[in-house]
PDB file of C-alpha atoms in Angstrom:
ATOM      1  CA  GLU Y1282      16.078   4.661  10.980  1.00  0.00           C
ATOM      2  CA  VAL Y1283      12.377   3.995  10.556  1.00  0.00           C
ATOM      3  CA  GLN Y1284      12.054   0.420   9.388  1.00  0.00           C
ATOM      4  CA  LEU Y1285       9.650  -2.476   8.924  1.00  0.00           C
ATOM      5  CA  VAL Y1286      10.963  -5.997   8.376  1.00  0.00           C
ATOM      6  CA  GLU Y1287       8.647  -8.859   7.412  1.00  0.00           C
ATOM      7  CA  SER Y1288       9.424 -12.520   7.981  1.00  0.00           C
ATOM      8  CA  GLY Y1289       7.745 -15.904   8.076  1.00  0.00           C
ATOM      9  CA  GLY Y1290       7.007 -16.484   4.419  1.00  0.00           C
ATOM     10  CA  GLY Y1291       7.619 -19.798   2.713  1.00  0.00           C
ATOM     11  CA  LEU Y1292       6.214 -22.636   0.646  1.00  0.00           C
ATOM     12  CA  VAL Y1293       3.073 -24.239   2.027  1.00  0.00           C
ATOM     13  CA  ARG Y1294       0.468 -26.654   0.724  1.00  0.00           C
ATOM     14  CA  PRO Y1295      -3.155 -25.692   0.050  1.00  0.00           C
ATOM     15  CA  GLY Y1296      -5.180 -25.759   3.244  1.00  0.00           C
ATOM     16  CA  GLU Y1297      -2.197 -25.189   5.497  1.00  0.00           C
ATOM     17  CA  SER Y1298      -1.490 -22.224   7.767  1.00  0.00           C
ATOM     18  CA  LEU Y1299       1.324 -19.757   8.229  1.00  0.00           C
ATOM     19  CA  ARG Y1300       2.112 -16.798  10.476  1.00  0.00           C
ATOM     20  CA  LEU Y1301       3.864 -13.714   9.165  1.00  0.00           C
ATOM     21  CA  SER Y1302       5.611 -11.155  11.365  1.00  0.00           C
ATOM     22  CA  CYS Y1303       6.487  -7.532  10.790  1.00  0.00           C
ATOM     23  CA  ALA Y1304       9.096  -6.061  13.150  1.00  0.00           C
ATOM     24  CA  ALA Y1305       9.009  -2.288  13.530  1.00  0.00           C
ATOM     25  CA  SER Y1306      11.883  -0.076  14.634  1.00  0.00           C
ATOM     26  CA  GLY Y1307      12.839   3.599  14.658  1.00  0.00           C
ATOM     27  CA  PHE Y1308       9.399   4.918  15.622  1.00  0.00           C
ATOM     28  CA  ASP Y1309       6.799   4.539  18.372  1.00  0.00           C
ATOM     29  CA  PHE Y1310       4.946   1.494  17.012  1.00  0.00           C
ATOM     30  CA  SER Y1311       2.207   1.786  19.630  1.00  0.00           C
ATOM     31  CA  LEU Y1312       1.008   5.089  18.163  1.00  0.00           C
ATOM     32  CA  TYR Y1313       0.345   3.885  14.628  1.00  0.00           C
ATOM     33  CA  SER Y1314      -2.275   1.837  12.851  1.00  0.00           C
ATOM     34  CA  MET Y1315      -0.807  -0.747  10.525  1.00  0.00           C
ATOM     35  CA  ASN Y1316      -1.714  -2.528   7.302  1.00  0.00           C
ATOM     36  CA  TRP Y1317      -0.981  -5.692   5.389  1.00  0.00           C
ATOM     37  CA  VAL Y1318      -0.844  -5.408   1.606  1.00  0.00           C
ATOM     38  CA  ARG Y1319      -0.041  -8.207  -0.828  1.00  0.00           C
ATOM     39  CA  GLN Y1320       1.034  -8.480  -4.432  1.00  0.00           C
ATOM     40  CA  ALA Y1321       0.518 -11.646  -6.459  1.00  0.00           C
ATOM     41  CA  PRO Y1322       3.155 -12.410  -9.100  1.00  0.00           C
ATOM     42  CA  GLY Y1323       2.840  -9.941 -11.975  1.00  0.00           C
ATOM     43  CA  LYS Y1324      -0.217  -8.284 -10.420  1.00  0.00           C
ATOM     44  CA  GLY Y1325      -1.027  -5.040  -8.653  1.00  0.00           C
ATOM     45  CA  LEU Y1326      -1.219  -4.165  -4.978  1.00  0.00           C
ATOM     46  CA  GLU Y1327      -4.080  -5.576  -2.913  1.00  0.00           C
ATOM     47  CA  TRP Y1328      -4.810  -4.244   0.571  1.00  0.00           C
ATOM     48  CA  ILE Y1329      -5.838  -7.087   2.884  1.00  0.00           C
ATOM     49  CA  SER Y1330      -5.972  -5.853   6.471  1.00  0.00           C
ATOM     50  CA  TYR Y1331      -5.823  -2.854   8.811  1.00  0.00           C
ATOM     51  CA  ILE Y1332      -5.454  -2.723  12.584  1.00  0.00           C
ATOM     52  CA  THR Y1333      -5.601   0.316  14.818  1.00  0.00           C
ATOM     53  CA  ASN Y1334      -2.825   1.011  17.315  1.00  0.00           C
ATOM     54  CA  SER Y1335      -5.053  -0.072  20.208  1.00  0.00           C
ATOM     55  CA  ARG Y1336      -6.208  -3.257  18.395  1.00  0.00           C
ATOM     56  CA  LYS Y1337      -9.801  -2.131  18.923  1.00  0.00           C
ATOM     57  CA  THR Y1338     -10.588  -2.026  15.208  1.00  0.00           C
ATOM     58  CA  ILE Y1339      -9.484  -4.538  12.601  1.00  0.00           C
ATOM     59  CA  TYR Y1340     -10.642  -4.566   8.996  1.00  0.00           C
ATOM     60  CA  TYR Y1341     -10.163  -7.229   6.329  1.00  0.00           C
ATOM     61  CA  ALA Y1342     -10.624  -7.392   2.597  1.00  0.00           C
ATOM     62  CA  ASP Y1343     -13.428  -9.683   1.462  1.00  0.00           C
ATOM     63  CA  SER Y1344     -10.877 -11.991  -0.167  1.00  0.00           C
ATOM     64  CA  VAL Y1345      -9.313 -12.963   3.169  1.00  0.00           C
ATOM     65  CA  ARG Y1346     -11.999 -12.318   5.785  1.00  0.00           C
ATOM     66  CA  GLY Y1347     -12.593 -15.417   7.892  1.00  0.00           C
ATOM     67  CA  ARG Y1348      -9.268 -17.010   6.873  1.00  0.00           C
ATOM     68  CA  PHE Y1349      -6.649 -14.407   7.871  1.00  0.00           C
ATOM     69  CA  THR Y1350      -6.197 -12.864  11.322  1.00  0.00           C
ATOM     70  CA  THR Y1351      -4.255  -9.704  12.078  1.00  0.00           C
ATOM     71  CA  SER Y1352      -2.852  -8.987  15.514  1.00  0.00           C
ATOM     72  CA  ARG Y1353      -0.097  -6.953  17.107  1.00  0.00           C
ATOM     73  CA  ASP Y1354       2.093  -6.859  20.175  1.00  0.00           C
ATOM     74  CA  ASN Y1355       2.936  -3.251  21.007  1.00  0.00           C
ATOM     75  CA  ALA Y1356       5.370  -4.299  23.713  1.00  0.00           C
ATOM     76  CA  GLU Y1357       7.331  -6.275  21.122  1.00  0.00           C
ATOM     77  CA  ASN Y1358       6.854  -3.714  18.311  1.00  0.00           C
ATOM     78  CA  THR Y1359       5.548  -6.478  16.082  1.00  0.00           C
ATOM     79  CA  LEU Y1360       2.606  -6.901  13.738  1.00  0.00           C
ATOM     80  CA  TYR Y1361       1.345 -10.360  12.827  1.00  0.00           C
ATOM     81  CA  LEU Y1362      -0.748 -11.931  10.103  1.00  0.00           C
ATOM     82  CA  ARG Y1363      -2.002 -15.476  10.535  1.00  0.00           C
ATOM     83  CA  LEU Y1364      -2.962 -17.056   7.226  1.00  0.00           C
ATOM     84  CA  ALA Y1365      -5.190 -20.128   7.357  1.00  0.00           C
ATOM     85  CA  SER Y1366      -6.939 -22.328   4.805  1.00  0.00           C
ATOM     86  CA  LEU Y1367      -4.442 -21.138   2.260  1.00  0.00           C
ATOM     87  CA  LYS Y1368      -5.237 -21.322  -1.447  1.00  0.00           C
ATOM     88  CA  ALA Y1369      -3.096 -21.014  -4.547  1.00  0.00           C
ATOM     89  CA  ASP Y1370      -4.572 -17.539  -5.063  1.00  0.00           C
ATOM     90  CA  ASP Y1371      -2.909 -16.430  -1.805  1.00  0.00           C
ATOM     91  CA  THR Y1372       0.516 -16.794  -3.397  1.00  0.00           C
ATOM     92  CA  ALA Y1373       2.016 -13.320  -3.177  1.00  0.00           C
ATOM     93  CA  VAL Y1374       4.578 -11.041  -1.611  1.00  0.00           C
ATOM     94  CA  TYR Y1375       3.133  -9.764   1.648  1.00  0.00           C
ATOM     95  CA  PHE Y1376       4.062  -6.247   2.760  1.00  0.00           C
ATOM     96  CA  CYS Y1377       3.361  -4.528   6.052  1.00  0.00           C
ATOM     97  CA  ALA Y1378       2.884  -0.765   5.901  1.00  0.00           C
ATOM     98  CA  ARG Y1379       2.525   1.973   8.485  1.00  0.00           C
ATOM     99  CA  ASN Y1380      -0.671   4.023   8.402  1.00  0.00           C
ATOM    100  CA  SER Y1381      -0.101   7.711   9.046  1.00  0.00           C
ATOM    101  CA  TYR Y1382      -2.337  10.738   9.340  1.00  0.00           C
ATOM    102  CA  SER Y1383      -1.611  14.368   8.631  1.00  0.00           C
ATOM    103  CA  GLY Y1384      -3.950  16.554  10.630  1.00  0.00           C
ATOM    104  CA  LEU Y1385      -2.854  19.615   8.722  1.00  0.00           C
ATOM    105  CA  GLN Y1386      -3.783  18.078   5.401  1.00  0.00           C
ATOM    106  CA  ARG Y1387      -6.504  15.824   6.833  1.00  0.00           C
ATOM    107  CA  ALA Y1388      -5.094  12.923   4.888  1.00  0.00           C
ATOM    108  CA  TYR Y1389      -4.359   9.277   5.633  1.00  0.00           C
ATOM    109  CA  PHE Y1390      -1.584   7.449   3.859  1.00  0.00           C
ATOM    110  CA  MET Y1391       0.758   4.464   4.105  1.00  0.00           C
ATOM    111  CA  ASP Y1392       4.182   6.049   4.423  1.00  0.00           C
ATOM    112  CA  VAL Y1393       6.563   3.301   5.555  1.00  0.00           C
ATOM    113  CA  TRP Y1394       6.715  -0.104   3.894  1.00  0.00           C
ATOM    114  CA  GLY Y1395       8.704  -3.238   4.548  1.00  0.00           C
ATOM    115  CA  LYS Y1396      10.463  -5.121   1.753  1.00  0.00           C
ATOM    116  CA  GLY Y1397       7.970  -7.955   1.915  1.00  0.00           C
ATOM    117  CA  THR Y1398       7.988 -11.688   2.529  1.00  0.00           C
ATOM    118  CA  THR Y1399       6.971 -14.246  -0.077  1.00  0.00           C
ATOM    119  CA  VAL Y1400       4.252 -16.813   0.483  1.00  0.00           C
ATOM    120  CA  THR Y1401       3.892 -19.597  -2.076  1.00  0.00           C
ATOM    121  CA  VAL Y1402       0.939 -21.953  -1.869  1.00  0.00           C
ATOM    122  CA  ALA Y1403       1.416 -25.051  -4.017  1.00  0.00           C
ATOM    123  CA  SER Y1404       0.980 -28.778  -3.784  1.00  0.00           C
TER     124      SER Y1404
ATOM    125  CA  SER D  78     -12.285  -1.934  -9.591  1.00  0.00           C
ATOM    126  CA  VAL D  79     -13.149   1.187  -7.650  1.00  0.00           C
ATOM    127  CA  LEU D  80     -10.144   2.996  -9.157  1.00  0.00           C
ATOM    128  CA  THR D  81      -9.167   2.708 -12.813  1.00  0.00           C
ATOM    129  CA  GLN D  82      -5.713   3.360 -14.253  1.00  0.00           C
ATOM    130  CA  PRO D  83      -4.375   2.714 -17.760  1.00  0.00           C
ATOM    131  CA  PRO D  84      -2.091  -0.336 -17.718  1.00  0.00           C
ATOM    132  CA  SER D  85       0.766   1.472 -19.392  1.00  0.00           C
ATOM    133  CA  ALA D  86       2.227   4.885 -20.185  1.00  0.00           C
ATOM    134  CA  SER D  87       5.412   6.056 -21.830  1.00  0.00           C
ATOM    135  CA  GLY D  88       7.467   9.120 -22.555  1.00  0.00           C
ATOM    136  CA  ALA D  89      10.878  10.172 -23.749  1.00  0.00           C
ATOM    137  CA  PRO D  90      13.581  11.442 -21.386  1.00  0.00           C
ATOM    138  CA  GLY D  91      12.938  15.055 -20.458  1.00  0.00           C
ATOM    139  CA  GLN D  92       9.275  14.959 -21.414  1.00  0.00           C
ATOM    140  CA  GLU D  93       6.256  15.112 -19.126  1.00  0.00           C
ATOM    141  CA  VAL D  94       3.813  12.253 -18.671  1.00  0.00           C
ATOM    142  CA  THR D  95       0.477  12.226 -16.858  1.00  0.00           C
ATOM    143  CA  ILE D  96      -1.057   9.126 -15.305  1.00  0.00           C
ATOM    144  CA  PRO D  97      -4.797   9.304 -14.614  1.00  0.00           C
ATOM    145  CA  CYS D  98      -6.763   7.561 -11.884  1.00  0.00           C
ATOM    146  CA  SER D  99     -10.514   7.612 -12.270  1.00  0.00           C
ATOM    147  CA  GLY D 100     -13.358   6.454 -10.080  1.00  0.00           C
ATOM    148  CA  ARG D 101     -16.794   7.382  -8.871  1.00  0.00           C
ATOM    149  CA  ALA D 102     -17.189  10.967  -7.726  1.00  0.00           C
ATOM    150  CA  PRO D 103     -18.227   9.920  -4.179  1.00  0.00           C
ATOM    151  CA  ASP D 104     -15.068   7.810  -3.838  1.00  0.00           C
ATOM    152  CA  ILE D 105     -12.425  10.109  -5.251  1.00  0.00           C
ATOM    153  CA  GLY D 106     -14.208  13.357  -4.481  1.00  0.00           C
ATOM    154  CA  SER D 107     -14.667  12.539  -0.799  1.00  0.00           C
ATOM    155  CA  ASN D 108     -11.317  10.925  -0.094  1.00  0.00           C
ATOM    156  CA  SER D 109      -7.775  12.096  -0.498  1.00  0.00           C
ATOM    157  CA  VAL D 110      -5.760  10.310  -3.159  1.00  0.00           C
ATOM    158  CA  ASN D 111      -2.289   8.915  -2.583  1.00  0.00           C
ATOM    159  CA  TRP D 112       0.209   7.807  -5.206  1.00  0.00           C
ATOM    160  CA  TYR D 113       2.883   5.139  -4.841  1.00  0.00           C
ATOM    161  CA  GLN D 114       5.890   4.335  -6.976  1.00  0.00           C
ATOM    162  CA  GLN D 115       7.092   0.751  -7.165  1.00  0.00           C
ATOM    163  CA  LEU D 116      10.436   0.134  -8.803  1.00  0.00           C
ATOM    164  CA  PRO D 117      10.952  -3.387 -10.204  1.00  0.00           C
ATOM    165  CA  GLY D 118      11.435  -5.883  -7.380  1.00  0.00           C
ATOM    166  CA  LYS D 119      11.088  -3.231  -4.681  1.00  0.00           C
ATOM    167  CA  ALA D 120       8.525  -2.207  -2.089  1.00  0.00           C
ATOM    168  CA  PRO D 121       6.110   0.612  -2.897  1.00  0.00           C
ATOM    169  CA  ARG D 122       7.194   4.133  -1.971  1.00  0.00           C
ATOM    170  CA  LEU D 123       4.822   6.972  -1.064  1.00  0.00           C
ATOM    171  CA  LEU D 124       5.063   9.633  -3.751  1.00  0.00           C
ATOM    172  CA  ILE D 125       2.031  11.877  -3.192  1.00  0.00           C
ATOM    173  CA  PHE D 126      -0.443  12.067  -0.295  1.00  0.00           C
ATOM    174  CA  GLY D 127      -3.525  14.179   0.285  1.00  0.00           C
ATOM    175  CA  ASP D 128      -4.107  14.579  -3.461  1.00  0.00           C
ATOM    176  CA  TYR D 129      -1.040  16.757  -4.182  1.00  0.00           C
ATOM    177  CA  ARG D 130       1.343  16.848  -1.223  1.00  0.00           C
ATOM    178  CA  ARG D 131       4.862  15.470  -1.524  1.00  0.00           C
ATOM    179  CA  PRO D 132       6.619  13.738   1.378  1.00  0.00           C
ATOM    180  CA  SER D 133      10.069  15.078   2.094  1.00  0.00           C
ATOM    181  CA  GLY D 134      12.613  13.651  -0.281  1.00  0.00           C
ATOM    182  CA  VAL D 135      10.282  13.346  -3.260  1.00  0.00           C
ATOM    183  CA  PRO D 136      11.475  15.572  -6.134  1.00  0.00           C
ATOM    184  CA  ASP D 137       9.156  18.349  -7.266  1.00  0.00           C
ATOM    185  CA  ARG D 138       9.137  16.737 -10.723  1.00  0.00           C
ATOM    186  CA  PHE D 139       6.309  14.656  -9.270  1.00  0.00           C
ATOM    187  CA  SER D 140       2.985  16.400  -8.781  1.00  0.00           C
ATOM    188  CA  GLY D 141      -0.572  15.313  -8.044  1.00  0.00           C
ATOM    189  CA  SER D 142      -3.924  16.856  -8.796  1.00  0.00           C
ATOM    190  CA  LYS D 143      -7.577  15.978  -8.467  1.00  0.00           C
ATOM    191  CA  SER D 144     -10.769  17.203 -10.064  1.00  0.00           C
ATOM    192  CA  GLY D 145     -14.205  15.705  -9.670  1.00  0.00           C
ATOM    193  CA  SER D 146     -14.021  11.941 -10.072  1.00  0.00           C
ATOM    194  CA  SER D 147     -10.464  11.716 -11.275  1.00  0.00           C
ATOM    195  CA  ALA D 148      -6.944  12.295 -10.022  1.00  0.00           C
ATOM    196  CA  SER D 149      -3.671  12.550 -11.892  1.00  0.00           C
ATOM    197  CA  LEU D 150       0.011  12.075 -11.284  1.00  0.00           C
ATOM    198  CA  ALA D 151       2.300  14.182 -13.461  1.00  0.00           C
ATOM    199  CA  ILE D 152       5.979  13.472 -13.875  1.00  0.00           C
ATOM    200  CA  SER D 153       8.035  16.158 -15.593  1.00  0.00           C
ATOM    201  CA  GLY D 154      11.601  15.950 -16.838  1.00  0.00           C
ATOM    202  CA  LEU D 155      11.345  12.171 -17.269  1.00  0.00           C
ATOM    203  CA  GLN D 156      14.410  10.182 -16.268  1.00  0.00           C
ATOM    204  CA  SER D 157      15.263   6.543 -16.837  1.00  0.00           C
ATOM    205  CA  ASP D 158      15.046   6.030 -13.045  1.00  0.00           C
ATOM    206  CA  ASP D 159      11.336   6.853 -13.258  1.00  0.00           C
ATOM    207  CA  GLU D 160      10.632   3.542 -14.986  1.00  0.00           C
ATOM    208  CA  ALA D 161       8.360   1.897 -12.458  1.00  0.00           C
ATOM    209  CA  GLU D 162       4.771   1.012 -11.748  1.00  0.00           C
ATOM    210  CA  TYR D 163       2.576   3.720 -10.264  1.00  0.00           C
ATOM    211  CA  PHE D 164      -0.496   3.096  -8.137  1.00  0.00           C
ATOM    212  CA  CYS D 165      -3.185   5.451  -6.893  1.00  0.00           C
ATOM    213  CA  ALA D 166      -4.996   4.629  -3.651  1.00  0.00           C
ATOM    214  CA  ILE D 167      -7.791   5.904  -1.455  1.00  0.00           C
ATOM    215  CA  TRP D 168      -9.248   4.942   1.918  1.00  0.00           C
ATOM    216  CA  THR D 169     -12.933   4.227   1.540  1.00  0.00           C
ATOM    217  CA  ALA D 170     -15.161   4.250   4.588  1.00  0.00           C
ATOM    218  CA  GLY D 171     -17.750   2.377   2.559  1.00  0.00           C
ATOM    219  CA  LEU D 172     -15.454  -0.592   2.023  1.00  0.00           C
ATOM    220  CA  SER D 173     -13.657  -0.015   5.357  1.00  0.00           C
ATOM    221  CA  GLY D 174     -10.269  -0.306   3.774  1.00  0.00           C
ATOM    222  CA  TRP D 175      -7.706   0.884   1.301  1.00  0.00           C
ATOM    223  CA  VAL D 176      -8.349   0.525  -2.407  1.00  0.00           C
ATOM    224  CA  PHE D 177      -5.612   0.602  -5.025  1.00  0.00           C
ATOM    225  CA  GLY D 178      -5.873   1.318  -8.706  1.00  0.00           C
ATOM    226  CA  GLY D 179      -4.689  -1.447 -10.986  1.00  0.00           C
ATOM    227  CA  GLY D 180      -1.343   0.259 -11.552  1.00  0.00           C
ATOM    228  CA  THR D 181       0.297   1.932 -14.540  1.00  0.00           C
ATOM    229  CA  LYS D 182       3.618   0.701 -15.815  1.00  0.00           C
ATOM    230  CA  LEU D 183       5.690   3.642 -17.002  1.00  0.00           C
ATOM    231  CA  THR D 184       8.278   3.130 -19.718  1.00  0.00           C
ATOM    232  CA  VAL D 185      10.898   5.782 -20.423  1.00  0.00           C
ATOM    233  CA  LEU D 186      11.679   5.437 -24.100  1.00  0.00           C
TER     234      LEU D 186
END
């Protein structure tokens, strides 16, 4: 079964750091680009980061650039997100999502999602 | 926001509802639009990719279309299970990332 499982969320104080993990199984993780997407309580989806399968290209949303760092370990089938200098506005459920491409349709899409891990930033 | 959706939509069981997603012509016109369904408390699920294509397992009651600077998700034969939030999304080279619409909460009356 194709699956993504996030972990590492919790309650942290403003200014602190945290590392999230996303364990992939059921597919060849090393072939796929991956994303992190978050959702603040009662709000919509916000894409925050993308990393290619080779790690050569990493993109960040303006809201997290310079504070969050995405990495991956293809040998361990795991995606990571390090969150630093956390603010109350970073409180959200963090999802990892697989990035896929259909050559036939020439379309990119996020087709596999984890259930998410919750990060709460509060003093 | 780059993509605009109405915050809410509703329809009676059995009816058809259409959810629009509008943006600038260069954004929507040049990029394929994807749609996601998010049931309460759940992770998003890919519903439509490449403007109108359905992944396997998605009922044909769900259909996507695009024209000019707007895209639409149509849901026919509404069921109570369709109550969810629906998001459109595109990949924009200009912003080097994915952009989501604000989401439309669908209520089945």
